[in-house]
CSV table of C-alpha atoms in Angstrom, one decimal:
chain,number,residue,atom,x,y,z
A,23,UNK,CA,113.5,1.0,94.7
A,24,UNK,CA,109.8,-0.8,94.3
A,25,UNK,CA,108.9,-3.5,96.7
A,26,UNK,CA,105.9,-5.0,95.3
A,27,UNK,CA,104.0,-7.3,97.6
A,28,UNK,CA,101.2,-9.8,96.9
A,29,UNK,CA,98.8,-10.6,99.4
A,30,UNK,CA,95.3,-11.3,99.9
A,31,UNK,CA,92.9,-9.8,102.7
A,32,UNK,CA,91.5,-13.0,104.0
A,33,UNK,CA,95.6,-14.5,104.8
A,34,UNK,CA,96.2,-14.5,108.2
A,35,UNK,CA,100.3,-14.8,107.6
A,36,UNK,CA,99.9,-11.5,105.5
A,37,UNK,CA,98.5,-9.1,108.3
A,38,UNK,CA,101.2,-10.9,110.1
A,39,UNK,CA,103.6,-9.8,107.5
A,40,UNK,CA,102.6,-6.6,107.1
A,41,UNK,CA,103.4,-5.3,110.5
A,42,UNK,CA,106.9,-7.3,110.6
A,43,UNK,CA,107.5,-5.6,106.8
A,44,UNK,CA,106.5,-2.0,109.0
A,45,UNK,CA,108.9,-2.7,111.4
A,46,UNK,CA,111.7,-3.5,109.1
A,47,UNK,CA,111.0,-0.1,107.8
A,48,UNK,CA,111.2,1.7,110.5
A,49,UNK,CA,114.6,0.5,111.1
A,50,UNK,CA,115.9,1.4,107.3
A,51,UNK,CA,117.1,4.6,107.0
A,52,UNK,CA,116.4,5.0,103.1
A,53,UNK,CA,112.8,3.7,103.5
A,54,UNK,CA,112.1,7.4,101.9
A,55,UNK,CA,113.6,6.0,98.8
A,56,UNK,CA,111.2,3.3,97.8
A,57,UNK,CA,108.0,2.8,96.5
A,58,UNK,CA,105.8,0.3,97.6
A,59,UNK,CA,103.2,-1.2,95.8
A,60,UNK,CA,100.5,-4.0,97.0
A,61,UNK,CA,99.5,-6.5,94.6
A,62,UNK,CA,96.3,-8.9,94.5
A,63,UNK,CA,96.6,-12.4,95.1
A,64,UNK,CA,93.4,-14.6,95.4
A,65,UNK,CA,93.8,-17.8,98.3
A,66,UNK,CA,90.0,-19.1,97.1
A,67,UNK,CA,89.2,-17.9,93.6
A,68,UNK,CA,85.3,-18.2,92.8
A,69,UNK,CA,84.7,-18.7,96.6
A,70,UNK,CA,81.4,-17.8,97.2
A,71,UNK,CA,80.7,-15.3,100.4
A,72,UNK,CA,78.8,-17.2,103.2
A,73,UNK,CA,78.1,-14.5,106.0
A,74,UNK,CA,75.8,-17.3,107.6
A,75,UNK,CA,79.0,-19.1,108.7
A,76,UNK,CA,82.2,-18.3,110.8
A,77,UNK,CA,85.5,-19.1,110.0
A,78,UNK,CA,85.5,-21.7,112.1
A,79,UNK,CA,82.3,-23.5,110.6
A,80,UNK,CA,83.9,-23.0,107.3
A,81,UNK,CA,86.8,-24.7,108.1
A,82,UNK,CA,85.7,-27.6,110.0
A,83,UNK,CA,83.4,-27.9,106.9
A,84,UNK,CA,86.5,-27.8,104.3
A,85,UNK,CA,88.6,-30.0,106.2
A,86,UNK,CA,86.3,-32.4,107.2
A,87,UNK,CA,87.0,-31.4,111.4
A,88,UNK,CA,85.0,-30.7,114.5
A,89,UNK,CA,84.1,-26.7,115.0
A,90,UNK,CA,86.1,-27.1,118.2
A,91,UNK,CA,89.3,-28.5,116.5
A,92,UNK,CA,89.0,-25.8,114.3
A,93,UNK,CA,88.3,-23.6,116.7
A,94,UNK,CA,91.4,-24.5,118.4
A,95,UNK,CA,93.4,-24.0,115.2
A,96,UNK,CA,92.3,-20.5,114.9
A,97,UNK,CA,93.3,-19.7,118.7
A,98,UNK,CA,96.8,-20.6,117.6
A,99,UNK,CA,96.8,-18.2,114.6
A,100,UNK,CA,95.6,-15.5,116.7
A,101,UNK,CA,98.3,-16.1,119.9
A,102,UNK,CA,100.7,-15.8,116.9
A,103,UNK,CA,99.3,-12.9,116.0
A,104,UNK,CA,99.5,-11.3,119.6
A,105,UNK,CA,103.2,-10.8,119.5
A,106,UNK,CA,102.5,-8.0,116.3
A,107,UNK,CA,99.3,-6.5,117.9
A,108,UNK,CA,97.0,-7.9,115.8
A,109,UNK,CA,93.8,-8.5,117.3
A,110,UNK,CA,92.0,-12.0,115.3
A,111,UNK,CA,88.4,-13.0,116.0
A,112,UNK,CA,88.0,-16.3,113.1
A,113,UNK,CA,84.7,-17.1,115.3
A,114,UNK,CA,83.3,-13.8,113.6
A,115,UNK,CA,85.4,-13.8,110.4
A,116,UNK,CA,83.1,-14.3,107.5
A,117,UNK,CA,84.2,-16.9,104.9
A,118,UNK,CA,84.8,-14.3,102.0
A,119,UNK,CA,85.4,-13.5,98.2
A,120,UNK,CA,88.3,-11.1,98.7
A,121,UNK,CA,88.0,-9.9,95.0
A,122,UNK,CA,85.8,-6.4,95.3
A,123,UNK,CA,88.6,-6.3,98.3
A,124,UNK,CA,91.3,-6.2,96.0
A,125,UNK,CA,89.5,-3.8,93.4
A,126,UNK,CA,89.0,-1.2,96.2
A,127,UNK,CA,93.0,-1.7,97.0
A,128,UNK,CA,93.9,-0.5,93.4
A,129,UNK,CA,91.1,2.3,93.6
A,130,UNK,CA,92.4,3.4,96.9
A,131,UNK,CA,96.3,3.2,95.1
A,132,UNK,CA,95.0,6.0,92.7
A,133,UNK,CA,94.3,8.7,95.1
A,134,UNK,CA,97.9,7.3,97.4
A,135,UNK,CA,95.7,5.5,100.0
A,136,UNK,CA,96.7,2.0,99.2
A,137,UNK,CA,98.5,0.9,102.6
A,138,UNK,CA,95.5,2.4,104.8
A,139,UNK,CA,92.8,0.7,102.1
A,140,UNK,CA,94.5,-2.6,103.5
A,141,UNK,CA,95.0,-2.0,106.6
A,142,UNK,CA,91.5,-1.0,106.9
A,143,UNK,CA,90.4,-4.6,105.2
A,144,UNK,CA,92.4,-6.4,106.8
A,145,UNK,CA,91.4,-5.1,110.2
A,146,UNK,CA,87.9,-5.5,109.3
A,147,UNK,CA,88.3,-9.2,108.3
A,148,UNK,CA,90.2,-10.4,111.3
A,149,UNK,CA,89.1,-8.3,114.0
A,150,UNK,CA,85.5,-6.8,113.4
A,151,UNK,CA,84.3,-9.6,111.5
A,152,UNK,CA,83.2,-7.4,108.4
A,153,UNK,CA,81.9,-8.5,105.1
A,154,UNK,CA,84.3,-7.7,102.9
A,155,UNK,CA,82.7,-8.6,99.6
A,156,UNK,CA,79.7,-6.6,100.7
A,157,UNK,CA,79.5,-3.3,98.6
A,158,UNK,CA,78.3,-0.8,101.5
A,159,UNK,CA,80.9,-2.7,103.9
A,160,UNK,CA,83.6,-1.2,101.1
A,161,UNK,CA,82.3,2.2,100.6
A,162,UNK,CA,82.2,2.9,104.5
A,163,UNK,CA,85.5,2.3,105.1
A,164,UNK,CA,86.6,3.7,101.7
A,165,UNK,CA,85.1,6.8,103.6
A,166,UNK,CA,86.6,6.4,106.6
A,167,UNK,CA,90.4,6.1,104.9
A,168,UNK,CA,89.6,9.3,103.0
A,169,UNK,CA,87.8,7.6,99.7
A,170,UNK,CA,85.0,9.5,98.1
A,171,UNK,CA,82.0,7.4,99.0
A,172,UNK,CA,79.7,8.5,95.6
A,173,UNK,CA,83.1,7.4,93.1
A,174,UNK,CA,84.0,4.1,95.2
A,175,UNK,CA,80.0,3.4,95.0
A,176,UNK,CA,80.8,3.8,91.2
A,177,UNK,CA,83.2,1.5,90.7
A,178,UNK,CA,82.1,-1.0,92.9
A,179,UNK,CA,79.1,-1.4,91.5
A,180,UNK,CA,80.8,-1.9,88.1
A,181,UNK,CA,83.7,-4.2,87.0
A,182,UNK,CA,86.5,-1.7,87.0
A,183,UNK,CA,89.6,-2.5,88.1
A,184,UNK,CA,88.9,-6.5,87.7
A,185,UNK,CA,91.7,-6.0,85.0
A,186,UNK,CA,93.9,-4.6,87.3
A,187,UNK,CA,93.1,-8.0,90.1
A,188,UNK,CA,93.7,-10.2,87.3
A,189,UNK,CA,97.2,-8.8,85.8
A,190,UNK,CA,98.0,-8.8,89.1
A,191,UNK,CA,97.0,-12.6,89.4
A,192,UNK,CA,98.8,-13.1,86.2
A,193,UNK,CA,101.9,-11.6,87.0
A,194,UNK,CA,102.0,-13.3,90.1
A,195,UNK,CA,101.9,-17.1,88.1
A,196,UNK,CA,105.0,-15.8,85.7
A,197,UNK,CA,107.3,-14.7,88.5
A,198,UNK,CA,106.5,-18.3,90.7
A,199,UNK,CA,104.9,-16.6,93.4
A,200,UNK,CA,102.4,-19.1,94.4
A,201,UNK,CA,102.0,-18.8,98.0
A,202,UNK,CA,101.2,-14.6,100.1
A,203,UNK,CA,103.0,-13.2,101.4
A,204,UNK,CA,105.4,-12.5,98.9
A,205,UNK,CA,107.3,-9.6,98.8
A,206,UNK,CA,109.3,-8.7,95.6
A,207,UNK,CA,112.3,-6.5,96.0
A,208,UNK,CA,113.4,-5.0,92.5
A,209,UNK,CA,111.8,-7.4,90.9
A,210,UNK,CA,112.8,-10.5,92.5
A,211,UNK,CA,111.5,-12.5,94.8
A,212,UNK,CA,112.8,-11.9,97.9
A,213,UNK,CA,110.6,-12.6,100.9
A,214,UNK,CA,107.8,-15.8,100.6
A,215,UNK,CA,106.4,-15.6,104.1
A,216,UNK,CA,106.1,-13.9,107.1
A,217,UNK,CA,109.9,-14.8,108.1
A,218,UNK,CA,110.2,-12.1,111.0
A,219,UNK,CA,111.1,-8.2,110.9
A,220,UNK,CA,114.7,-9.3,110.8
A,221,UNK,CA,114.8,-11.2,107.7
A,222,UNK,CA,113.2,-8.0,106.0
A,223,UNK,CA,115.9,-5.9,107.1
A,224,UNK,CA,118.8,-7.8,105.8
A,225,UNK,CA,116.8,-8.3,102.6
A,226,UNK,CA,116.0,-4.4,102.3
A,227,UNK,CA,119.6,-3.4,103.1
A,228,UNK,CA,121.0,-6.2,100.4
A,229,UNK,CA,118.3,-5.3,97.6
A,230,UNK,CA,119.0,-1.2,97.9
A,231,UNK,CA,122.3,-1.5,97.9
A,232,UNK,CA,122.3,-3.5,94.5
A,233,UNK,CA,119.4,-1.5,93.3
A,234,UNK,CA,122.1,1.9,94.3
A,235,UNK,CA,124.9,0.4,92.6
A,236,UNK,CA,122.5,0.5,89.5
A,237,UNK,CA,120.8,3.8,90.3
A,238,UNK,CA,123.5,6.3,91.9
A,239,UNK,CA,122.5,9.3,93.2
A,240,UNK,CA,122.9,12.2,91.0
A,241,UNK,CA,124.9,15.5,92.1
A,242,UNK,CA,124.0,18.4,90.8
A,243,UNK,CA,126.2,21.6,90.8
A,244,UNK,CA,125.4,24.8,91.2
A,245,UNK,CA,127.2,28.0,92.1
A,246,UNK,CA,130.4,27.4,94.3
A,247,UNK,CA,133.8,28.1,95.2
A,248,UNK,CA,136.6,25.1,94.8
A,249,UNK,CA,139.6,24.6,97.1
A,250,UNK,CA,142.6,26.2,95.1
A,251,UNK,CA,140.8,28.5,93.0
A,252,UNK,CA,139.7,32.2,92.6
A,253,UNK,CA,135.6,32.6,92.8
């Protein structure tokens, strides 16, 4: 069964997600049995990088507030993000266009290193304070996920995979997903949120048993002996 999920790196909810969706996982016992597929989503399309600033300048900027109310704000992200592990610095996280992001994500999903390309971003957004729209930023921890530093280098310093980032975008708009996380089970919309690991189990378990009812498993015979019979 696919689970598609849309998300982009600079979403604090979606790290937040990501490790309640891991847990819910570990806890299904046919997690062997899907396919799981990251999708882009862009919060700030067109936003320009500013590694001068901090989150916290950024947004006391946008919304018109003092650094320290802000600053504040961004304490209560990360306290929430405490209870998952996640480690979140916004007073080094660089105000960022997430789209070379996303077009490493989809290089990353051709050699089956999609969900360490993103784990890898979004730890280095939230926690190191990376520049994630900065092209040597990318390659190095391409590298360090297993990427080949010389082909990522090629593609980031061309436009390929934008397609990919925008039919992702676009696909996003025609199934209402409007708002990351989102996570699509079989092609519906499921999950809009980080709701806890419990509501991804009970949506897992409902999904794949629909999806089974639709796609039983096939038995295949081979040689054998049958009660009542001569072999």
């Amino acid at each position: 069964m696919k689970i598609e999920i849309w998300s982009d790196v600079s979403c604090p909810y979606c790290y937040m997600g990501k490790r309640q969706f891991e847990d819910a996982l570990a806890q299904f016992k046919d997690r062997d049995s899907l396919v799981i597929d990251w999708k882009s989503f862009e919060l700030a399309p067109g936003l320009k990088t500013q590694p001068e600033k901090n989150m916290n300048q950024f947004l006391a900027e946008l919304k018109g507030i003092s650094v320290e109310h802000a600053a504040s704000l961004g304490d209560q992200l990360a306290n929430s993000a405490k209870q998952f592990g996640l480690d979140y610095h916004f007073d080094k996280a660089i105000p960022t266009n997430t789209f070379n992001a996303h077009r490493l994500a989809h290089f990353a999903k051709e050699h089956h290193l999609q969900d360490q390309a993103k784990e890898a971003l979004f730890k280095a957004y939230f926690t190191e304070g990376k520049n994630i729209d900065d092209i040597p930023t990318l390659i190095t921890l391409g590298a360090e996920i297993g990427l080949d530093a010389n082909e990522l280098r090629a593609v980031l310093e061309s436009d390929r995979y934008a397609d990919k980032v925008h039919q992702d975008i676009a696909e996003a708009r025609q199934l209402g997903v409007n708002s990351v996380p989102s996570f699509v089970f079989d092609g519906k919309v499921a999950i809009k949120g980080a709701q806890g690991s419990p509501a991804f189990v009970e949506a897992l378990e409902k999904a794949f048993h629909n999806w089974r009812l639709r796609n039983p498993v096939s038995e295949e015979e081979g040689m054998s002996c049958t009660v009542g019979e001569t072999c």
